[in-house]
CSV table of C-alpha atoms in Angstrom, one decimal:
chain,number,residue,atom,x,y,z
A,1,UNK,CA,-19.3,27.7,-27.6
A,2,UNK,CA,-17.9,24.3,-26.6
A,3,UNK,CA,-15.6,26.0,-24.1
A,4,UNK,CA,-18.7,26.9,-22.1
A,5,UNK,CA,-19.8,23.3,-21.5
A,6,UNK,CA,-18.0,22.9,-18.2
A,7,UNK,CA,-19.6,26.2,-16.9
A,8,UNK,CA,-23.0,25.1,-18.1
A,9,UNK,CA,-22.5,21.8,-16.3
A,10,UNK,CA,-21.5,23.6,-13.1
A,11,UNK,CA,-24.7,25.6,-13.2
A,12,UNK,CA,-27.2,22.9,-14.3
A,13,UNK,CA,-25.7,20.0,-12.2
A,14,UNK,CA,-26.1,21.7,-8.8
A,15,UNK,CA,-29.2,20.3,-7.1
A,16,UNK,CA,-29.8,23.4,-5.0
A,17,UNK,CA,-29.7,25.7,-8.1
A,18,UNK,CA,-32.0,23.3,-9.9
A,19,UNK,CA,-34.4,22.9,-7.0
A,20,UNK,CA,-37.1,25.0,-8.6
A,21,UNK,CA,-36.3,24.1,-12.2
A,22,UNK,CA,-38.7,21.9,-14.2
A,23,UNK,CA,-36.1,19.3,-14.9
A,24,UNK,CA,-33.7,17.5,-12.4
A,25,UNK,CA,-30.0,18.4,-12.1
A,26,UNK,CA,-27.7,17.2,-14.8
A,27,UNK,CA,-25.7,14.1,-13.8
A,28,UNK,CA,-23.0,13.9,-16.5
A,29,UNK,CA,-21.1,16.4,-18.7
A,30,UNK,CA,-22.7,14.9,-21.8
A,31,UNK,CA,-26.0,16.5,-20.6
A,32,UNK,CA,-24.4,20.0,-20.8
A,33,UNK,CA,-23.0,19.2,-24.3
A,34,UNK,CA,-26.5,18.2,-25.3
A,35,UNK,CA,-27.9,21.4,-23.8
A,36,UNK,CA,-25.5,23.5,-25.8
A,37,UNK,CA,-26.4,21.6,-29.0
A,38,UNK,CA,-30.1,22.2,-28.3
A,39,UNK,CA,-29.5,25.9,-27.7
A,40,UNK,CA,-27.7,26.2,-31.0
A,41,UNK,CA,-30.3,24.3,-32.9
A,42,UNK,CA,-33.2,26.3,-31.5
A,43,UNK,CA,-31.4,29.6,-32.0
A,44,UNK,CA,-30.9,28.7,-35.7
A,45,UNK,CA,-34.6,27.9,-35.9
A,46,UNK,CA,-35.6,31.1,-34.1
A,47,UNK,CA,-37.6,29.2,-31.5
A,48,UNK,CA,-35.4,29.9,-28.5
A,49,UNK,CA,-32.8,32.5,-27.7
A,50,UNK,CA,-30.5,31.7,-24.8
A,51,UNK,CA,-27.6,33.9,-23.7
A,52,UNK,CA,-24.9,33.3,-21.1
A,53,UNK,CA,-24.5,35.6,-18.1
A,54,UNK,CA,-20.7,36.0,-17.9
A,55,UNK,CA,-18.4,37.5,-15.3
A,56,UNK,CA,-16.8,40.7,-16.5
A,57,UNK,CA,-13.4,39.8,-15.2
A,58,UNK,CA,-12.9,36.5,-17.0
A,59,UNK,CA,-15.9,35.9,-19.2
A,60,UNK,CA,-16.9,32.7,-17.3
A,61,UNK,CA,-20.5,31.8,-17.8
A,62,UNK,CA,-22.3,31.9,-14.4
A,63,UNK,CA,-25.9,31.7,-15.6
A,64,UNK,CA,-28.2,32.0,-18.6
A,65,UNK,CA,-31.3,33.8,-19.5
A,66,UNK,CA,-33.7,32.6,-22.2
A,67,UNK,CA,-36.6,33.6,-24.4
A,68,UNK,CA,-38.4,30.5,-25.4
A,69,UNK,CA,-41.7,29.3,-26.8
A,70,UNK,CA,-41.4,32.3,-29.1
A,71,UNK,CA,-44.7,33.0,-30.8
A,72,UNK,CA,-44.2,35.6,-33.5
A,73,UNK,CA,-47.9,35.6,-34.6
A,74,UNK,CA,-49.0,36.6,-31.1
A,75,UNK,CA,-45.8,38.5,-30.3
A,76,UNK,CA,-45.2,36.7,-27.0
A,77,UNK,CA,-42.7,34.3,-25.4
A,78,UNK,CA,-41.6,32.9,-22.1
A,79,UNK,CA,-38.7,34.1,-20.0
A,80,UNK,CA,-36.3,31.8,-18.2
A,81,UNK,CA,-33.2,32.4,-16.2
A,82,UNK,CA,-30.8,30.6,-13.9
A,83,UNK,CA,-27.7,31.8,-12.0
A,84,UNK,CA,-25.0,29.8,-10.4
A,85,UNK,CA,-25.6,29.6,-6.6
A,86,UNK,CA,-22.4,31.3,-5.5
A,87,UNK,CA,-23.5,34.4,-7.4
A,88,UNK,CA,-27.0,34.7,-5.9
A,89,UNK,CA,-27.9,37.9,-4.1
A,90,UNK,CA,-25.6,40.3,-6.0
A,91,UNK,CA,-28.1,41.9,-8.3
A,92,UNK,CA,-26.8,40.1,-11.4
A,93,UNK,CA,-30.1,38.4,-12.2
A,94,UNK,CA,-31.9,41.8,-12.2
A,95,UNK,CA,-29.2,43.3,-14.5
A,96,UNK,CA,-29.5,40.4,-17.0
A,97,UNK,CA,-33.3,40.3,-16.9
A,98,UNK,CA,-33.5,44.0,-17.5
A,99,UNK,CA,-31.4,43.6,-20.6
A,100,UNK,CA,-33.4,40.6,-22.0
A,101,UNK,CA,-36.7,42.4,-21.3
A,102,UNK,CA,-35.4,45.4,-23.2
A,103,UNK,CA,-34.4,43.2,-26.1
A,104,UNK,CA,-37.7,41.3,-26.1
A,105,UNK,CA,-39.8,44.5,-26.2
A,106,UNK,CA,-37.4,46.6,-28.3
A,107,UNK,CA,-35.4,44.6,-30.8
A,108,UNK,CA,-37.8,41.7,-31.1
A,109,UNK,CA,-41.0,43.8,-31.0
A,110,UNK,CA,-42.8,41.5,-28.6
A,111,UNK,CA,-46.0,42.5,-26.9
A,112,UNK,CA,-46.0,40.1,-23.9
A,113,UNK,CA,-43.6,38.1,-21.8
A,114,UNK,CA,-44.5,35.3,-19.4
A,115,UNK,CA,-42.5,33.7,-16.5
A,116,UNK,CA,-43.4,30.4,-14.9
A,117,UNK,CA,-42.1,30.2,-11.3
A,118,UNK,CA,-42.2,27.6,-8.5
A,119,UNK,CA,-43.9,29.5,-5.7
A,120,UNK,CA,-41.3,28.3,-3.2
A,121,UNK,CA,-38.7,30.3,-5.2
A,122,UNK,CA,-39.2,33.6,-3.4
A,123,UNK,CA,-36.0,35.2,-4.9
A,124,UNK,CA,-37.3,34.5,-8.4
A,125,UNK,CA,-40.8,35.9,-7.5
A,126,UNK,CA,-39.2,39.0,-6.2
A,127,UNK,CA,-37.0,39.4,-9.3
A,128,UNK,CA,-39.9,39.3,-11.8
A,129,UNK,CA,-42.2,41.5,-9.5
A,130,UNK,CA,-39.4,44.1,-9.3
A,131,UNK,CA,-39.4,44.2,-13.1
A,132,UNK,CA,-43.2,44.8,-13.2
A,133,UNK,CA,-44.5,41.4,-13.9
A,134,UNK,CA,-48.0,40.7,-12.6
A,135,UNK,CA,-49.1,37.4,-11.0
A,136,UNK,CA,-51.8,36.0,-13.3
A,137,UNK,CA,-52.4,32.5,-12.0
A,138,UNK,CA,-51.4,29.7,-9.7
A,139,UNK,CA,-51.4,26.3,-11.3
A,140,UNK,CA,-51.4,23.5,-8.7
A,141,UNK,CA,-49.2,20.4,-9.0
A,142,UNK,CA,-48.1,21.2,-12.5
A,143,UNK,CA,-44.7,19.6,-12.7
A,144,UNK,CA,-43.3,16.3,-11.6
A,145,UNK,CA,-39.6,16.8,-11.0
A,146,UNK,CA,-37.6,14.0,-9.5
A,147,UNK,CA,-39.5,12.8,-6.5
A,148,UNK,CA,-41.7,15.8,-5.9
A,149,UNK,CA,-44.5,17.7,-7.5
A,150,UNK,CA,-44.4,21.4,-8.0
A,151,UNK,CA,-46.9,24.2,-8.3
A,152,UNK,CA,-46.4,27.0,-10.8
A,153,UNK,CA,-47.0,30.7,-10.6
A,154,UNK,CA,-47.6,32.4,-14.0
A,155,UNK,CA,-46.5,36.0,-14.3
A,156,UNK,CA,-47.0,38.3,-17.3
A,157,UNK,CA,-45.6,41.5,-18.4
A,158,UNK,CA,-46.9,43.7,-21.3
A,159,UNK,CA,-44.7,45.9,-23.4
A,160,UNK,CA,-46.9,48.9,-22.5
A,161,UNK,CA,-46.4,48.3,-18.8
A,162,UNK,CA,-42.6,48.0,-19.3
A,163,UNK,CA,-42.4,51.2,-21.2
A,164,UNK,CA,-44.5,53.2,-18.8
A,165,UNK,CA,-42.5,52.3,-15.6
């Protein structure tokens, strides 16, 4: 919704929140407008599903979680998520990720999920490990973001592992 643009900008323009993302922080509100258009386009094409994480009390979007690079032939996709910094440490990411993993393996019938995480992002590593994701690889110097280069940890989770936990 267009009304969510300021909330998306608040999330994606914070350099600390974006520190481990694969793109730099947004600089202008038009970037958030473009992001929303991109989300809507890909949702219509079935190539990306991105939901907002909203506060219960006022429905303000404070984060997003995403299934992207959806490959229906191989029944796999990648998982992404971000949460506004002032909401870190409250268990909201775990709650949202549990819902999206259930959706991926249940409703969508996927077989495999992957998460690509900067190894310095210990909170994110803990989040996926808590869900049962397994570290499958460490890719060195994978992303150039702003003025730094980032490594990448690749985590995987199989539907069978999720169901058997």
